[in-house]
Amino acid sequence: MPEAKVIVAKEADVEPRINEWKRFCRVFLARKIIWLALFVIALLLFTAVFGPWLAPYKPNEQNLADSMAPPSRKHLLGTDRLGIDTFSRLIYGARTALIVGVATSFTSAIVGTLLGMVAGFMGGVVNTVIMRFMDALMGFPMIVLALLLAGVLGSGMLNIIIALTVANVPGYTRLMCGMTLSVKENDYIMAQRSIGSSSFRILAKHIFPNTLQPMVVMLTTSLGGIILAEASLSFLGIGIVPPDVAWGSMVADGYKYLQTNPILSFAPGICIMLVVFSFNIIGDGLRDALDPRLRGTL
Amino acid sequence: MSQSNEIILKVNDLKMYFPVTRGLLRKKVAEIKAVDGVSFELKKGETLGLVGESGCGKTTVGRCVSRLYQPTGGEIIFEGEDIAALPEKDLKRIRRKVSLIFQDPYSSLDPRQSAGSIVGEPLIVHKITKDKIDYHRRVETLFQLVGLDPALMNRYPHEFSGGQRQRIGIARSLASNPSLIICDEPVSALDVSIQAQIINLLLDLKEAGETELTYIFIAHDLSVVKHISDRVAVMYLGRIVELTTPQELYENPLHPYTQALLSAVPVPDPEIEEKRERIILEGEVPSPLNPPSGCALHQRCPIAKPECREVIPPLSDRGGGHLVACIRA
Amino acid sequence: MERLLEVKDLKTYFNTDDGLLKAVDGVSFYVDEQEIIGVVGESGCGKTVTQLSVMQLIARPGKIVGGEVIFEGRDILKYKPHGEEMRAIRGGKIAMIFQEPMTSLNPVLTLNQQLSESLMLHLKMNKEDARKRAIELLRLVGIPSPEARIDDYPHQFSGGMRQRVMIAMGLSCNPKILIADEPTTALDVTTQAQLLELMTEMVERFRSSLIIVTHNLGVVARYAKRIYIMYAGKIVEEGTCKEIFKHPRHPYTIGLLNSVPRLDTVGKRLVPIEGLPPNLTNMPDYCAFLPRCPYKTEKCRTSPMPDLRDVPGEGHRVRCYVDIAEVDNVTVK
C-alpha cells in the first residue's frame, strides 16, 4: 500500500454524530397516546409474567356459594356462575393472550421472512410459485382461514397458534418479498455482487438488515390483530379450552348474563379492546418514527 | 502517464441483448440491443473514456466487462483469459481483479453498514487479511489513501457528504487491489466544486498504487471524460462511433455525432462561446428496442445520404489509431 | 430607467429541527426587459429558493421574512401568496420552468387541458381559441404533429419532449419573465443543447426576459448577458458575463472556474475547492467562504461578512475584502 495522502475529511469536518436513537425516541414519544399504549402493554406484560403471584384466586377455583357475586372487597370484579373470581381469570387470560400473540407473530414473521426473501431475491418461477400460493391463502379473510384450520386441527392453545400462524404468514411474505425486491434494486447490492459476495451473504448481511424496520412495525401491529383473532376463536368456542383461560371465552361465558351481570362480559371485552388498541397505536407510532420521510415533522 | 504496452483487456464484438418478456410464462416478445458489437483494447495503466447519452449502452459495457451481466455474445479477454462466458462460480477471482465505482453515492453504500465495514468488505469476501489487526490496518490505509480520516471508520454513510461518500466507494473498490477499475459516472451526482476533488483523487491513485491501475471511465460529460482519459470512445445506440485520443477528438472530430456532442457542451468562456459553431441534432435518440436500419444516426445526421440507411458503417482507422464508424466522414 | 424586476434584500428562512436555516439571506438582483441573466451556484446555495420566493411559492417551514420584489413598479411580495393578484402574476406575467418535467406536469390531464387552463385563466380565452393557441404553442416548441398529440398525456412523451411542453406552458401567456430552474440538468447533452437553444429563441420571439438558474458555468457563458454567483444564501459576485469570466474576483468564482474540466484545454490539473459547502444553520458572522478560501487574510477572520463592493468593470461587484487581482500579482510575481 502506498503512503497516506493528504487527509481531506477529518473527524471534525464531518457533521456531529446524529444520535438516531435519541431522534427516534423524540418522535416516537412525542404523542401522548403512545404513553398510554405503552402503559397498557407494560401492564399486560407484568400481569402475564407475574400472574400466579398477583391473582388472589386460582383461575378455576370454584366456589358455588359465591356464585354471581357482585364486585366486592373479596372479589374485585365479582364472580361468575361457578363462583370463580373474574379478576383472577382476567389475569390468567392476559397470559394466554400474550403467549398466543407473541408465539404466533414470531413464528409467522420468521416463516414469512424466509419465504418472502427467497421469493423476492430469486424472482422468476420461485417467486411466482410462492407468491401465488400466498395470494391464494390471502384470499380468505384471516379469521375465516383460522376458523377453518382450527376446525380441522381441533381446539387447544398449540393448534390455535398453528392456525393463526398459517393465516398470518402470507402478510409477512408479501411484505418481505416487496421489501427485498426494492432493496435489491439499490446500487449497494450491485456493489456487493461486484466485489464477489455470495448470494447468501448479500441476503443475510445486506438485504435483511435493510428490511427490518417495516418488519418491526408489522410485527407490532399484527400482535393486536392476532390477539383479537384468538379472542374471536375462543368466543366461538373453537379456541382456547379449559383449563386455559382466555378473554374470548370469558366474553362468551358472560354474555348469557349480559342483562343481569354485564361485568362478566365487559371486563374481558375491555381488556381485549385496550390491548389491541395499544398494539395498533404503538405500531403506528413506530412506523412514523422509523420512516425517514416523516421524521422531523413532529 | 505510465503505460506499458501490455494489453490488459480486449473486448471483441461484445453484444448484450436484454429480452423483453410478457405474460405469466415470460414469453420473449422483443429484444433491447443495449450493446451491439463493441470492440476495444485497453493497455495496462491506460484510462479509456466511454462517453455517450443515456441508453447508448456505456453502462452496460461496464457491467459486462465486470461480469455483472452475462453478455449475449462476443469475447472479453481479461489478462489473457476470455471471461465472457465464465460460469458464476469461477467469477470470484475476476471480481477481485475488476472493481466498480458507482454513480450514486447515496444508493451505492449500504445504509446499515459502517464506513469501515463497507471498505473492508472485499477483504473479508476474498479472505485477503490474515487477522483482525491486519484487517484493521488495511482499512485504515485505504481510508487514508482516499483522504478520509481513519477515525471516521465507525460512522454510517448518512453522516457523510456526497463527495465523502464517493471516497468511501472508491476505497471499497481499491480494497482487493484490483488491476481494472470501472468508474461508472463517478462524479456526475456531485456538486461542481466537489467533482474536481474526486477527479484528482482518481488521477492520483493511478500514480500512487503499487499495482498499475487501469480505468474504464464512463460518463455523459464529455469535458470530464476528455480530461481524465488517454483515449475516448464515443458511443451511440449500442455501438462505438469514434475512438481516439482526447486531443484529436476535440481538434478533429470526424463523426457527425461526436461533432454534435462536442458542440453541445458549452465552454465556460463567453468569448470562445460567441465564436463556436453550434451543431444541433434534430430529434431524439431512437429507442434501442427498435433501432433504425443502417447507421443508427442517419435520421438525425446532417450529412446523411441514402446509403446510410442501408449500411452499418464499420469502425475503421483513419490514421494514427483514430477510429471512426461513418461512411461519410 | 425602470427595471422590469428588481429584488431587494430578499430573505427567506426555514425553521428546521436543527435551527433557523437562512436559505436566502439578503439577495438583491434585477432583470431588464428582454434580458437573459444567469444565477449560478451549487446545490443548497439558495438559487432555487430565491426564484421560488419571487413567485411566492415558499411552503412551510419556509418563510419570506424580508425584502422587496418590485415587478412593473409594484412590490409583489405585498400580495397574498394565494390572492387574486399573485395568481395573475404567477404563470401569467412570470412563468417558471422546473428541473423535473415529469413532476411539474399533471399526469392525469392531457396537454390540452393543462395548456388551455392557464390560457383561459390568464388570457380569458374561450375553449376553442385556447385549444388553437395550445396547438400553435406546441408547434412552436417543436412537438411533431401537435394536432394529434395535444390530447395525449404527459407520460406519452419523452423527457426532452416533456421539457418542450413545459417551455410551451411557460410561454403560453406571453410572460414578461421566464424563470428556468436547472431546466436541462436531468436531460442528455444533445437534448440539453436543443432545449437551451429553443428557450433562448423563444424568449427572443416573445420579447420576454429569461432567468437561467444553473450550476453549469458553460451554460451561462453561452447564453447569459449578466450573471450572479451565489454561495451560502448570498450573492458573492455579480457583473456582466464577459467581465466575470475574464476577471473573476471572488475566490469562490475563481475556484469554480478552476475546478471544472474544460473541453478546450488539455492536461491541466484541476484545482478543486477544498472542503465542503457550509451548513446553513448556525452560520458564522464572518465570510461564509472563509474555511475554503485560499486567499483568506487575518482581516477576513476578524471582520463580519463583507458587503458587495464595486470593483472595476461594468456593474461588477464582489463580496470580498481581498483584492484578488493584487494578490495574484504577488504570488505569480
Coordinates of C-alpha atoms in Angstrom, one line a residue, chain A residues 45-296:
Chain A
L45 CA -46.5 -7.9 30.3
F46 CA -46.3 -7.5 34.0
T47 CA -49.6 -9.4 34.7
A48 CA -48.7 -12.1 32.2
V49 CA -45.4 -12.8 33.9
F50 CA -46.4 -12.4 37.5
G51 CA -50.0 -13.6 37.1
P52 CA -49.8 -16.5 39.6
W53 CA -48.5 -14.2 42.3
L54 CA -50.8 -11.4 41.5
A55 CA -54.1 -13.3 41.2
P56 CA -55.9 -13.6 44.5
Y57 CA -57.5 -17.0 43.4
K58 CA -56.8 -19.9 41.1
P59 CA -58.4 -19.3 37.7
N60 CA -60.5 -22.4 38.1
E61 CA -61.2 -22.3 41.8
Q62 CA -64.9 -22.8 42.1
N63 CA -66.9 -21.6 45.0
L64 CA -70.6 -22.1 44.3
A65 CA -71.6 -20.3 47.4
D66 CA -70.2 -17.1 45.9
S67 CA -71.9 -17.6 42.6
M68 CA -72.6 -14.5 40.7
A69 CA -71.3 -12.3 43.4
P70 CA -71.2 -8.5 42.6
P71 CA -67.9 -6.7 42.9
S72 CA -66.8 -6.6 46.5
R73 CA -63.6 -6.5 48.5
K74 CA -63.3 -10.2 48.4
H75 CA -63.9 -10.4 44.6
L76 CA -62.8 -7.2 43.0
L77 CA -64.8 -7.8 39.8
G78 CA -67.2 -10.2 41.2
T79 CA -67.6 -13.9 40.3
D80 CA -69.3 -16.0 37.6
R81 CA -71.9 -18.6 37.8
L82 CA -69.5 -21.1 39.2
G83 CA -68.2 -18.6 41.7
I84 CA -64.8 -18.2 40.0
D85 CA -63.2 -14.9 40.6
T86 CA -63.4 -12.7 37.4
F87 CA -60.4 -10.6 38.3
S88 CA -58.1 -13.7 38.7
R89 CA -59.4 -15.1 35.4
L90 CA -58.6 -11.8 33.7
I91 CA -55.0 -12.0 35.0
Y92 CA -54.6 -15.6 33.7
G93 CA -56.3 -14.6 30.4
A94 CA -53.6 -11.9 29.9
R95 CA -51.1 -14.7 29.9
T96 CA -52.9 -16.7 27.2
A97 CA -53.3 -13.6 25.1
L98 CA -49.7 -12.7 25.2
I99 CA -48.4 -16.3 24.7
V100 CA -50.6 -16.8 21.7
G101 CA -49.9 -13.3 20.3
V102 CA -46.1 -13.5 20.7
A103 CA -45.7 -17.1 19.6
T104 CA -47.9 -16.6 16.5
S105 CA -46.4 -13.3 15.4
F106 CA -42.8 -14.5 15.8
T107 CA -43.3 -17.8 14.0
S108 CA -45.2 -16.2 11.2
A109 CA -42.6 -13.5 10.9
I110 CA -39.8 -16.0 10.7
V111 CA -41.5 -18.2 8.1
G112 CA -42.8 -15.2 6.2
T113 CA -39.4 -13.5 6.1
L114 CA -37.7 -16.6 4.8
L115 CA -40.3 -17.2 2.1
G116 CA -40.6 -13.6 1.2
M117 CA -36.8 -13.0 0.9
V118 CA -36.3 -16.1 -1.2
A119 CA -39.2 -15.2 -3.5
G120 CA -38.0 -11.6 -3.8
F121 CA -34.4 -12.5 -4.3
M122 CA -34.6 -15.4 -6.7
G123 CA -37.5 -14.0 -8.7
G124 CA -38.8 -15.9 -11.7
V125 CA -40.6 -19.1 -11.2
V126 CA -39.8 -19.4 -7.5
N127 CA -41.4 -16.0 -6.9
T128 CA -44.4 -16.9 -9.0
V129 CA -45.0 -20.2 -7.1
I130 CA -44.5 -18.8 -3.6
M131 CA -46.5 -15.6 -4.2
R132 CA -49.4 -17.2 -6.0
F133 CA -49.8 -19.6 -3.1
M134 CA -49.7 -16.8 -0.6
D135 CA -52.2 -14.9 -2.7
A136 CA -54.5 -17.9 -2.6
L137 CA -54.1 -18.0 1.2
M138 CA -54.8 -14.3 1.4
G139 CA -58.0 -14.8 -0.5
F140 CA -59.5 -15.9 2.8
P141 CA -60.0 -13.4 5.5
M142 CA -57.6 -14.2 8.3
I143 CA -60.3 -15.2 10.7
V144 CA -62.1 -17.5 8.2
L145 CA -58.8 -19.3 7.5
A146 CA -58.0 -19.6 11.1
L147 CA -61.6 -20.9 11.8
L148 CA -61.2 -23.5 9.1
L149 CA -57.8 -24.7 10.4
A150 CA -58.9 -24.6 14.0
G151 CA -61.9 -26.7 13.0
V152 CA -59.6 -29.2 11.3
L153 CA -56.9 -29.3 13.9
G154 CA -59.2 -29.0 16.9
S155 CA -59.0 -26.5 19.7
G156 CA -56.3 -26.0 22.3
M157 CA -53.6 -23.4 22.5
L158 CA -51.0 -25.1 20.3
N159 CA -53.5 -25.7 17.5
I160 CA -54.7 -22.1 17.7
I161 CA -51.1 -20.9 17.4
I162 CA -50.6 -23.0 14.3
A163 CA -53.9 -21.9 12.7
L164 CA -53.2 -18.2 13.3
T165 CA -49.6 -18.6 12.1
V166 CA -50.7 -20.1 8.8
A167 CA -53.2 -17.2 8.5
N168 CA -50.5 -14.6 9.2
V169 CA -47.7 -15.9 7.1
P170 CA -49.0 -14.5 3.7
G171 CA -48.9 -10.9 5.1
Y172 CA -45.3 -11.2 6.1
T173 CA -44.3 -13.0 3.0
R174 CA -45.8 -10.3 0.8
L175 CA -44.2 -7.5 2.9
M176 CA -40.7 -9.2 2.8
C177 CA -41.0 -10.0 -0.9
G178 CA -41.7 -6.4 -1.7
M179 CA -39.0 -5.1 0.6
T180 CA -36.5 -7.5 -0.8
L181 CA -37.4 -6.5 -4.4
S182 CA -37.0 -2.8 -3.6
V183 CA -33.8 -3.2 -1.5
K184 CA -32.3 -5.4 -4.2
E185 CA -32.6 -2.6 -6.7
N186 CA -30.1 -0.4 -4.8
D187 CA -26.6 0.1 -6.1
Y188 CA -25.1 -1.3 -3.0
I189 CA -26.4 -4.7 -3.8
M190 CA -24.9 -4.4 -7.2
A191 CA -21.7 -3.3 -5.5
Q192 CA -21.7 -6.3 -3.3
R193 CA -22.0 -8.5 -6.3
S194 CA -19.2 -6.7 -8.0
I195 CA -16.8 -7.4 -5.1
G196 CA -17.7 -11.1 -5.2
S197 CA -20.1 -11.5 -2.2
S198 CA -22.1 -14.7 -2.3
S199 CA -25.9 -14.6 -2.6
F200 CA -26.3 -15.8 0.9
R201 CA -24.0 -13.1 2.3
I202 CA -25.9 -10.5 0.3
L203 CA -29.2 -11.7 1.6
A204 CA -28.2 -12.1 5.2
K205 CA -25.9 -9.1 5.6
H206 CA -27.2 -6.5 3.3
I207 CA -30.8 -7.2 2.3
F208 CA -32.2 -8.5 5.6
P209 CA -31.0 -5.6 7.9
N210 CA -32.5 -3.1 5.4
T211 CA -35.9 -4.7 5.6
L212 CA -36.1 -4.8 9.4
Q213 CA -37.9 -1.5 10.0
P214 CA -41.2 -2.3 8.3
M215 CA -40.9 -5.7 9.7
V216 CA -40.8 -4.4 13.3
V217 CA -43.8 -2.2 12.5
M218 CA -45.8 -5.1 11.1
L219 CA -44.8 -7.3 14.0
T220 CA -46.2 -4.8 16.5
T221 CA -49.4 -4.0 14.6
S222 CA -50.1 -7.7 13.8
L223 CA -49.9 -8.6 17.5
G224 CA -53.1 -6.7 18.1
G225 CA -54.8 -8.4 15.2
I226 CA -53.7 -11.8 16.4
I227 CA -54.9 -11.3 19.9
L228 CA -58.2 -10.2 18.5
A229 CA -58.4 -13.3 16.3
E230 CA -57.5 -15.5 19.2
A231 CA -60.3 -13.9 21.3
S232 CA -62.8 -14.3 18.4
L233 CA -61.9 -18.0 18.0
S234 CA -62.2 -18.6 21.7
F235 CA -65.5 -16.7 21.8
L236 CA -66.8 -19.1 19.1
G237 CA -65.7 -21.9 21.2
I238 CA -63.0 -23.4 19.0
G239 CA -60.1 -21.6 20.5
I240 CA -58.6 -22.0 23.9
V241 CA -60.3 -24.6 26.1
P242 CA -60.3 -25.0 29.8
P243 CA -58.3 -25.3 31.9
D244 CA -56.6 -22.5 30.0
V245 CA -58.3 -19.2 30.4
A246 CA -58.9 -16.8 27.5
W247 CA -60.6 -13.5 27.4
G248 CA -62.6 -14.5 24.3
S249 CA -64.2 -17.5 26.1
M250 CA -64.8 -15.3 29.1
V251 CA -66.8 -12.9 27.0
A252 CA -68.7 -15.9 25.6
D253 CA -69.4 -17.3 29.0
G254 CA -70.6 -14.0 30.4
Y255 CA -72.8 -12.8 27.6
K256 CA -75.7 -15.0 28.7
Y257 CA -75.9 -12.8 31.7
L258 CA -75.5 -9.5 29.9
Q259 CA -78.7 -8.2 31.4
T260 CA -78.1 -9.2 35.0
N261 CA -74.3 -9.2 35.3
P262 CA -72.8 -7.3 32.5
I263 CA -69.4 -7.1 34.1
L264 CA -68.7 -10.7 33.2
S265 CA -68.5 -9.9 29.5
F266 CA -67.5 -6.3 29.7
A267 CA -64.3 -6.8 31.8
P268 CA -62.6 -9.2 29.4
G269 CA -64.1 -7.2 26.5
I270 CA -62.4 -4.0 27.7
C271 CA -59.2 -5.8 28.2
I272 CA -59.2 -7.1 24.6
M273 CA -60.0 -3.7 23.3
L274 CA -57.3 -1.9 25.3
V275 CA -54.6 -4.3 24.3
V276 CA -55.5 -4.4 20.6
F277 CA -55.8 -0.7 20.5
S278 CA -52.5 -0.2 22.3
F279 CA -50.6 -2.5 19.9
N280 CA -52.0 -0.7 16.9
I281 CA -51.1 2.7 18.4
I282 CA -47.5 1.6 19.1
G283 CA -47.3 0.1 15.6
D284 CA -48.4 3.4 14.0
G285 CA -46.0 5.3 16.3
L286 CA -43.1 3.0 15.3
R287 CA -43.9 3.5 11.7
D288 CA -43.9 7.2 11.9
A289 CA -40.8 7.3 14.0
L290 CA -38.9 4.9 11.7
D291 CA -40.0 6.4 8.4
P292 CA -37.4 8.9 7.4
R293 CA -39.9 10.8 5.2
L294 CA -42.0 11.6 8.2
R295 CA -39.0 12.2 10.6
G296 CA -38.6 15.7 11.9

